[in-house]
Amino acid sequence: MSKSDITEHFVAGGFGLGFVARSGQYVSIVDLEGAQAGDFVAINQHDPKEGISSVRTRRHLRSLFFGIGDTLLSNYDNPMLKVVVDTIGVHDSTVPACDPTRYSVDFGVPGHRNCLENLHDGLSTHQEIDILDVPEPFNLFQNSPVVADGRTGVVNPPSKAGDRIVFEVLMDLVCALSPCPQDIIPGNGLCPTEMKAIISNDIPE
Amino acid sequence: MPLLMKSLTTEDLPPEVRVEIPGGEARAIYAYQGQLLSVVDLFGRQPATLFAIVKDDLREFLSPHHTRVFSNSFLLKLGMRLVTNRRRPIMVLGKDTVGTHDLLWPASDARYLSSQGHTKATGCAENAQNAFKELGISLPKLPDPVNLFLNIELDNEGNLTPKKLQSSAGDHVLFRVLIDCICVVSSAQKNIGDWSEGDATALQVSTSNGVPS
């Protein structure tokens, strides 16, 4: 394939980006510097009420976690994305996006950048959508293990520079990525860093 | 008896309501700050799918996702605050005779039930929407539920395994309500997929101003 078949987007740490990916294409998300969680959502390009669904994917996979070969479902139980490459194997789909109240209520910091608004802004550049309809995110590279007694806690991701996850796109999508701006508690090594999104017609080398 | 505030309230107490929910159906109930909200499994082994919407702002609602992160727990435990999508506590689990509940599973809907062989059943999602509509409330979004009495085993690798329900007839949970809200409780189908528990059975939901019994 020619290089023109590949679109690359660099997304600054703590900021967001929306992009279109069509059925049959591949979306790669790359942690460029390591230890950076990226909140990721996707909606049906033709119906913003159909979005990626962590709860339905969880019921389908019978697991909190997902990896190579797993299909991520929409809120209508339709296949949206399939994991085809995953160099790290540590991701989360249980923690809601940080939002204005995460910072104003939990940490007393109003006005902080946040994933929910980053994702909404990103999707909105391609598809009008109510912020309530922004799906619960898949938090790529985020590390939310199960610990004793069903408890959890977000810790820094083990991902290193260049770690990536690649999805096969199973329906026409608008996607959004937000390298999480959380810089107060562990989750991104206290320093949000840049990520890359690649849209391609073949699995990138 | 309202909450023990420094200034005793002189206002009228909110109405107390008791509703029986037939198996496979859903009912709505208003619950007010300070009240006790009770959900009873009348016949045993019956999941109760709970939704709660803030009365004064339909865009704020009980969120299992925010509840998990608020307490760093995948499981609902006694004493935990259940919080909204704006991270405000809306109720507290104050009594629990069962101990197995779920914060991770979706509400059923007709499409899913149909894929599981229940071609004529409506799911908790549709039943809940209808219960809100009967109050004249059109929700901007039906949130994900808290699944009372539903038993999904979680292991340390993150595997989720549906297990036999643990509740017996009369088992119940009791919440202290912190934000005026509209609650809908739905009696979920329980003869699907991993659960072979027979037809859905009745639940009771009620609000009380009194001391816990």
Coordinates of C-alpha atoms in Angstrom, one line a residue:
Chain A
M1 CA 0.0 0.0 0.0
S2 CA 1.1 3.6 -0.5
K3 CA 1.9 5.9 2.3
S4 CA -1.1 8.0 1.3
D5 CA -3.3 5.3 2.7
I6 CA -2.1 6.1 6.2
T7 CA -3.3 9.0 8.3
E8 CA -1.4 9.9 11.4
H9 CA -2.6 12.2 14.2
F10 CA -0.5 13.3 17.1
V11 CA -2.5 14.1 20.2
A12 CA -0.9 16.2 23.0
G13 CA -1.1 14.8 26.5
G14 CA -4.3 16.0 28.2
F15 CA -5.9 17.1 25.0
G16 CA -8.3 15.3 22.6
L17 CA -8.9 14.4 19.0
G18 CA -11.8 13.0 16.9
F19 CA -11.4 11.1 13.7
V20 CA -13.3 9.0 11.2
A21 CA -12.4 5.3 10.6
R22 CA -14.3 3.3 8.0
S23 CA -15.3 -0.4 8.2
G24 CA -12.4 -2.5 7.0
Q25 CA -9.7 0.0 8.1
Y26 CA -7.4 -0.3 11.1
V27 CA -7.0 2.1 14.0
S28 CA -3.7 2.1 15.9
I29 CA -3.2 3.9 19.2
V30 CA 0.4 4.4 20.2
D31 CA 1.7 5.4 23.6
L32 CA 4.6 7.5 22.4
E33 CA 6.5 8.0 25.6
G34 CA 5.1 5.3 27.8
A35 CA 3.0 5.1 31.0
Q36 CA 0.2 7.2 29.4
A37 CA -3.5 6.2 29.6
G38 CA -5.6 7.1 26.6
D39 CA -9.4 7.3 27.0
F40 CA -10.9 6.0 23.7
V41 CA -14.5 6.0 22.5
A42 CA -16.2 5.2 19.2
I43 CA -19.7 5.9 17.8
N44 CA -21.5 4.7 14.7
Q45 CA -20.8 7.4 12.1
H46 CA -24.4 7.2 10.9
D47 CA -26.1 7.0 14.3
P48 CA -24.6 8.8 17.3
K49 CA -27.0 6.9 19.6
E50 CA -25.0 3.8 18.9
G51 CA -21.7 3.8 20.8
I52 CA -19.1 1.5 22.1
S53 CA -20.3 -0.2 25.3
S54 CA -18.1 -1.4 28.1
V55 CA -20.9 -3.1 29.9
R56 CA -22.1 -5.1 26.9
T57 CA -18.5 -5.9 25.8
R58 CA -17.9 -7.2 29.4
R59 CA -21.0 -9.4 29.3
H60 CA -19.9 -10.7 25.9
L61 CA -16.3 -11.4 26.9
R62 CA -17.1 -12.5 30.5
S63 CA -14.2 -10.4 31.6
L64 CA -13.2 -6.9 32.8
F65 CA -10.4 -7.0 30.4
F66 CA -9.9 -7.4 26.6
G67 CA -7.1 -8.5 24.3
I68 CA -6.1 -9.8 20.9
G69 CA -8.9 -11.5 19.1
D70 CA -11.6 -9.9 21.3
T71 CA -14.5 -7.9 19.7
L72 CA -15.8 -4.7 21.3
L73 CA -19.5 -4.3 21.1
S74 CA -21.9 -1.4 20.8
N75 CA -24.9 -0.6 23.0
Y76 CA -26.9 -2.5 20.4
D77 CA -24.6 -5.5 20.8
N78 CA -23.2 -5.0 17.3
P79 CA -19.5 -5.6 16.7
M80 CA -17.6 -2.3 16.4
L81 CA -13.9 -3.1 16.8
K82 CA -11.7 -6.1 17.0
V83 CA -8.3 -6.2 18.7
V84 CA -5.7 -7.5 16.2
V85 CA -2.4 -6.3 17.8
D86 CA -1.6 -5.5 21.4
T87 CA 1.9 -5.1 22.6
I88 CA 1.1 -4.6 26.3
G89 CA -2.1 -6.3 27.2
V90 CA -3.0 -3.9 30.0
H91 CA -6.1 -1.8 29.4
D92 CA -9.2 -0.8 31.3
S93 CA -12.9 -0.5 30.5
T94 CA -14.3 0.1 34.0
V95 CA -13.3 3.6 35.0
P96 CA -15.5 6.5 33.7
A97 CA -13.8 9.3 31.9
C98 CA -12.5 12.1 34.2
D99 CA -14.9 15.0 33.8
P100 CA -15.2 18.5 35.4
T101 CA -16.6 17.0 38.6
R102 CA -13.7 14.6 38.9
Y103 CA -11.4 17.6 39.5
S104 CA -13.8 20.1 41.1
V105 CA -15.5 17.7 43.5
D106 CA -12.8 15.1 44.2
F107 CA -9.7 17.4 44.2
G108 CA -11.1 20.9 44.6
V109 CA -9.7 22.0 41.2
P110 CA -12.3 23.5 39.0
G111 CA -11.4 24.2 35.3
H112 CA -9.1 21.3 34.8
R113 CA -8.8 19.7 31.4
N114 CA -10.7 16.4 31.4
C115 CA -11.3 13.4 29.2
L116 CA -15.1 13.7 28.9
E117 CA -14.9 17.1 27.4
N118 CA -11.9 16.1 25.2
L119 CA -13.9 13.1 23.9
H120 CA -17.0 15.1 23.4
D121 CA -15.1 17.9 21.5
G122 CA -13.4 15.3 19.4
L123 CA -16.5 13.4 18.4
S124 CA -18.4 16.7 17.8
T125 CA -15.9 17.8 15.1
H126 CA -17.4 14.9 13.0
Q127 CA -20.8 14.2 14.4
E128 CA -23.2 16.2 16.5
I129 CA -23.7 14.4 19.8
D130 CA -25.1 15.2 23.3
I131 CA -22.3 14.9 25.9
L132 CA -24.6 12.5 27.8
D133 CA -24.3 10.1 24.8
V134 CA -20.5 10.0 24.9
P135 CA -19.9 6.4 25.7
E136 CA -18.2 5.1 28.8
P137 CA -14.6 4.9 27.6
F138 CA -12.1 2.2 26.9
N139 CA -9.0 3.4 28.7
L140 CA -6.1 2.1 26.6
F141 CA -2.9 1.4 28.6
Q142 CA -4.7 2.3 31.8
N143 CA -3.9 -0.1 34.7
S144 CA -6.9 -0.9 36.9
P145 CA -6.1 -4.3 38.4
V146 CA -8.4 -6.4 40.5
V147 CA -6.9 -6.6 44.0
A148 CA -8.2 -8.4 47.2
D149 CA -11.9 -8.5 47.9
G150 CA -12.9 -7.1 44.5
R151 CA -11.3 -3.8 45.1
T152 CA -9.3 -1.8 42.6
G153 CA -7.2 1.3 42.2
V154 CA -5.7 3.0 39.2
V155 CA -1.9 2.7 39.1
N156 CA 0.6 3.9 36.6
P157 CA 0.5 2.0 33.3
P158 CA 3.4 -0.5 32.6
S159 CA 3.4 0.6 28.9
K160 CA 6.7 1.7 27.4
A161 CA 7.4 4.2 24.6
G162 CA 6.0 2.7 21.4
D163 CA 3.5 0.3 22.9
R164 CA 0.4 0.1 20.8
I165 CA -3.0 -1.5 20.3
V166 CA -4.4 -2.0 16.8
F167 CA -8.1 -2.5 16.1
E168 CA -9.8 -3.7 13.0
V169 CA -12.8 -1.4 12.3
L170 CA -16.0 -3.4 11.9
M171 CA -18.4 -0.5 11.1
D172 CA -18.1 3.1 10.0
L173 CA -17.0 5.0 13.1
V174 CA -16.3 8.4 14.6
C175 CA -13.6 7.8 17.2
A176 CA -12.1 10.0 19.8
L177 CA -8.9 9.7 21.8
S178 CA -7.9 11.7 25.0
P179 CA -4.5 11.1 26.4
C180 CA -5.7 11.5 30.0
P181 CA -5.0 14.8 31.6
Q182 CA -4.9 13.3 35.2
D183 CA -1.8 14.8 36.7
I184 CA -2.9 14.7 40.4
I185 CA -3.0 11.0 41.2
P186 CA -1.2 8.0 39.7
G187 CA -2.4 7.0 36.3
N188 CA -0.1 8.8 33.9
G189 CA 3.0 9.1 35.9
L190 CA 1.8 12.6 37.0
C191 CA 2.8 13.9 33.6
P192 CA 0.3 13.5 30.6
T193 CA 2.2 12.8 27.4
E194 CA 1.6 12.6 23.7
M195 CA -0.1 9.7 21.9
K196 CA -0.5 8.9 18.2
A197 CA -3.6 7.6 16.4
I198 CA -3.1 6.0 13.0
I199 CA -5.8 5.2 10.5
S200 CA -4.7 2.8 7.8
N201 CA -6.0 0.3 5.2
D202 CA -3.7 -2.4 6.4
I203 CA -2.1 -3.3 9.7
P204 CA 0.9 -1.0 10.1
E205 CA 4.3 -2.5 10.2
Chain B
M1 CA -38.3 10.4 61.4
P2 CA -36.1 12.7 59.2
L3 CA -32.3 12.9 59.5
L4 CA -31.0 14.3 62.8
M5 CA -30.2 17.8 61.7
K6 CA -29.1 20.6 64.1
S7 CA -32.4 22.4 63.4
L8 CA -35.3 20.0 63.6
T9 CA -37.4 20.2 60.5
T10 CA -40.9 21.5 60.8
E11 CA -41.8 20.7 57.2
D12 CA -44.2 17.9 56.3
L13 CA -42.5 14.6 55.9
P14 CA -42.5 13.2 52.4
P15 CA -45.0 10.5 51.5
E16 CA -44.2 6.9 52.2
V17 CA -45.0 4.6 49.4
R18 CA -44.9 0.8 49.0
V19 CA -45.2 -0.8 45.6
E20 CA -45.2 -4.5 44.6
I21 CA -43.5 -5.2 41.3
P22 CA -44.8 -8.2 39.4
G23 CA -42.3 -10.6 38.0
G24 CA -40.8 -9.3 34.7
E25 CA -42.1 -5.8 35.2
A26 CA -40.8 -2.5 36.5
R27 CA -42.3 0.2 38.8
A28 CA -41.2 3.8 39.7
I29 CA -41.1 5.3 43.1
Y30 CA -40.1 8.8 44.4
A31 CA -37.5 8.7 47.1
Y32 CA -36.6 11.8 49.1
Q33 CA -33.5 12.9 51.0
G34 CA -33.5 11.3 54.5
Q35 CA -35.9 8.5 53.6
L36 CA -35.1 4.8 53.7
L37 CA -35.5 3.0 50.4
S38 CA -36.1 -0.7 50.7
V39 CA -36.0 -3.4 47.9
V40 CA -37.3 -6.8 48.9
D41 CA -36.9 -10.0 47.0
L42 CA -40.3 -11.5 47.9
F43 CA -39.8 -15.1 46.6
G44 CA -36.0 -15.4 46.4
R45 CA -33.3 -15.6 43.7
Q46 CA -34.8 -12.6 41.8
P47 CA -32.5 -9.9 40.4
A48 CA -33.7 -6.4 41.0
T49 CA -32.4 -3.9 38.4
L50 CA -32.2 -0.4 40.0
F51 CA -32.2 2.9 38.3
A52 CA -32.3 6.3 40.0
I53 CA -32.6 9.7 38.4
V54 CA -32.1 13.0 40.3
K55 CA -35.6 14.5 40.6
D56 CA -34.5 18.1 39.8
D57 CA -32.2 17.2 36.9
L58 CA -32.8 14.3 34.7
R59 CA -29.3 14.5 33.3
E60 CA -27.9 13.4 36.6
F61 CA -28.4 9.8 37.7
L62 CA -27.1 7.0 39.8
S63 CA -24.0 5.6 38.0
P64 CA -22.5 2.2 38.7
H65 CA -19.3 3.3 37.0
H66 CA -18.8 6.3 39.1
T67 CA -19.8 4.3 42.2
R68 CA -17.1 1.8 41.6
V69 CA -14.4 4.4 41.1
F70 CA -15.6 6.5 44.1
S71 CA -14.9 3.5 46.4
N72 CA -12.2 1.8 44.4
S73 CA -14.4 -1.3 44.4
F74 CA -15.8 -3.5 41.6
L75 CA -18.3 -4.9 44.1
L76 CA -21.1 -3.2 46.1
K77 CA -20.5 -3.5 49.8
L78 CA -22.3 -2.5 52.9
G79 CA -21.8 1.1 53.8
M80 CA -20.7 2.2 50.3
R81 CA -22.0 5.5 48.9
L82 CA -23.7 5.1 45.5
V83 CA -22.9 8.2 43.5
T84 CA -24.2 10.0 40.4
N85 CA -22.5 10.7 37.1
R86 CA -21.5 14.0 38.8
R87 CA -19.8 12.1 41.7
R88 CA -22.4 13.2 44.3
P89 CA -23.6 10.5 46.8
I90 CA -27.3 9.8 46.0
M91 CA -27.8 6.9 48.5
V92 CA -25.9 4.7 50.9
L93 CA -26.3 0.9 51.2
G94 CA -27.1 0.8 54.9
K95 CA -28.5 -2.7 55.4
D96 CA -28.0 -5.8 53.3
T97 CA -29.2 -9.3 54.1
V98 CA -27.6 -10.9 51.0
G99 CA -24.2 -9.4 50.2
T100 CA -24.0 -10.3 46.5
H101 CA -24.9 -7.4 44.1
D102 CA -23.5 -6.3 40.8
L103 CA -22.1 -3.0 39.5
L104 CA -20.7 -4.4 36.2
W105 CA -23.5 -6.1 34.1
P106 CA -25.8 -4.3 31.6
A107 CA -29.6 -4.1 31.9
S108 CA -31.3 -6.7 29.6
D109 CA -33.2 -5.4 26.6
A110 CA -35.5 -7.0 24.1
R111 CA -32.8 -7.5 21.6
Y112 CA -30.5 -9.3 24.0
L113 CA -33.3 -11.4 25.4
S114 CA -34.4 -12.4 21.9
S115 CA -30.8 -13.5 21.2
Q116 CA -31.1 -15.7 24.3
G117 CA -34.4 -17.3 23.1
H118 CA -36.9 -15.0 24.9
T119 CA -38.6 -13.7 21.8
K120 CA -41.6 -12.1 23.5
A121 CA -40.1 -10.7 26.7
T122 CA -39.3 -7.0 27.1
G123 CA -36.0 -6.3 29.0
C124 CA -35.3 -4.2 32.0
A125 CA -34.3 -1.3 29.7
E126 CA -37.6 -1.1 28.0
N127 CA -39.6 -1.8 31.2
A128 CA -37.7 1.0 33.0
Q129 CA -38.2 3.5 30.2
N130 CA -41.9 2.7 30.3
A131 CA -42.1 3.1 34.1
F132 CA -40.5 6.6 33.8
K133 CA -42.9 7.4 30.9
E134 CA -45.9 6.6 33.1
L135 CA -44.8 9.4 35.4
G136 CA -44.6 11.7 32.3
I137 CA -40.8 11.6 32.4
S138 CA -38.9 11.2 29.2
L139 CA -35.3 10.5 30.1
P140 CA -32.5 12.0 28.0
K141 CA -30.6 8.8 28.7
L142 CA -31.3 5.5 30.5
P143 CA -28.2 4.9 32.6
D144 CA -26.6 1.6 33.3
P145 CA -28.2 0.0 36.4
V146 CA -27.2 -1.3 39.7
N147 CA -28.1 -5.0 39.7
L148 CA -29.3 -5.9 43.2
F149 CA -29.1 -9.6 44.2
L150 CA -27.4 -10.4 40.9
N151 CA -24.4 -12.7 41.5
I152 CA -21.5 -12.2 39.1
E153 CA -18.3 -13.8 40.5
L154 CA -15.1 -11.7 39.8
D155 CA -11.7 -13.3 40.1
N156 CA -8.3 -11.6 40.4
E157 CA -7.7 -12.1 36.6
G158 CA -10.9 -10.1 35.9
N159 CA -13.0 -13.1 34.8
L160 CA -16.7 -12.6 35.3
T161 CA -18.8 -15.7 36.0
P162 CA -22.6 -15.6 36.4
K163 CA -23.4 -17.6 39.5
K164 CA -26.6 -18.9 41.2
L165 CA -28.4 -16.1 43.0
Q166 CA -28.0 -16.1 46.8
S167 CA -31.1 -14.3 47.9
S168 CA -34.0 -16.1 49.7
A169 CA -37.6 -15.0 50.1
G170 CA -37.7 -11.9 52.2
D171 CA -34.1 -10.9 51.7
H172 CA -33.7 -7.2 51.2
V173 CA -31.5 -4.1 51.0
L174 CA -32.0 -0.8 52.6
F175 CA -30.6 2.5 51.3
R176 CA -30.5 5.9 53.0
V177 CA -31.4 8.4 50.4
L178 CA -29.3 11.5 50.1
I179 CA -30.7 13.2 47.0
D180 CA -34.4 13.4 46.0
C181 CA -34.7 11.0 43.1
I182 CA -37.0 8.9 41.0
C183 CA -36.2 5.2 41.3
V184 CA -37.2 2.5 39.0
V185 CA -36.8 -1.2 40.1
S186 CA -37.3 -3.9 37.4
S187 CA -37.7 -7.6 38.0
A188 CA -35.3 -9.1 35.5
Q189 CA -35.7 -12.2 33.5
K190 CA -33.7 -15.0 35.2
N191 CA -34.1 -17.9 32.9
I192 CA -31.6 -16.9 30.3
G193 CA -28.1 -17.9 29.4
D194 CA -26.3 -18.8 32.6
W195 CA -29.3 -18.5 34.9
S196 CA -31.9 -21.2 35.0
E197 CA -34.0 -19.8 37.8
G198 CA -37.5 -20.1 36.3
D199 CA -39.9 -17.2 35.6
A200 CA -39.2 -13.8 37.0
T201 CA -40.9 -13.2 40.4
A202 CA -42.2 -10.3 42.3
L203 CA -40.2 -7.7 44.2
Q204 CA -41.3 -5.0 46.7
V205 CA -39.9 -1.5 46.7
S206 CA -40.8 1.1 49.4
T207 CA -39.9 4.3 51.0
S208 CA -40.1 5.0 54.7
N209 CA -39.6 8.0 57.1
G210 CA -39.2 5.6 60.0
V211 CA -36.4 3.9 61.7
P212 CA -35.1 0.8 60.0
S213 CA -37.0 -2.3 61.0

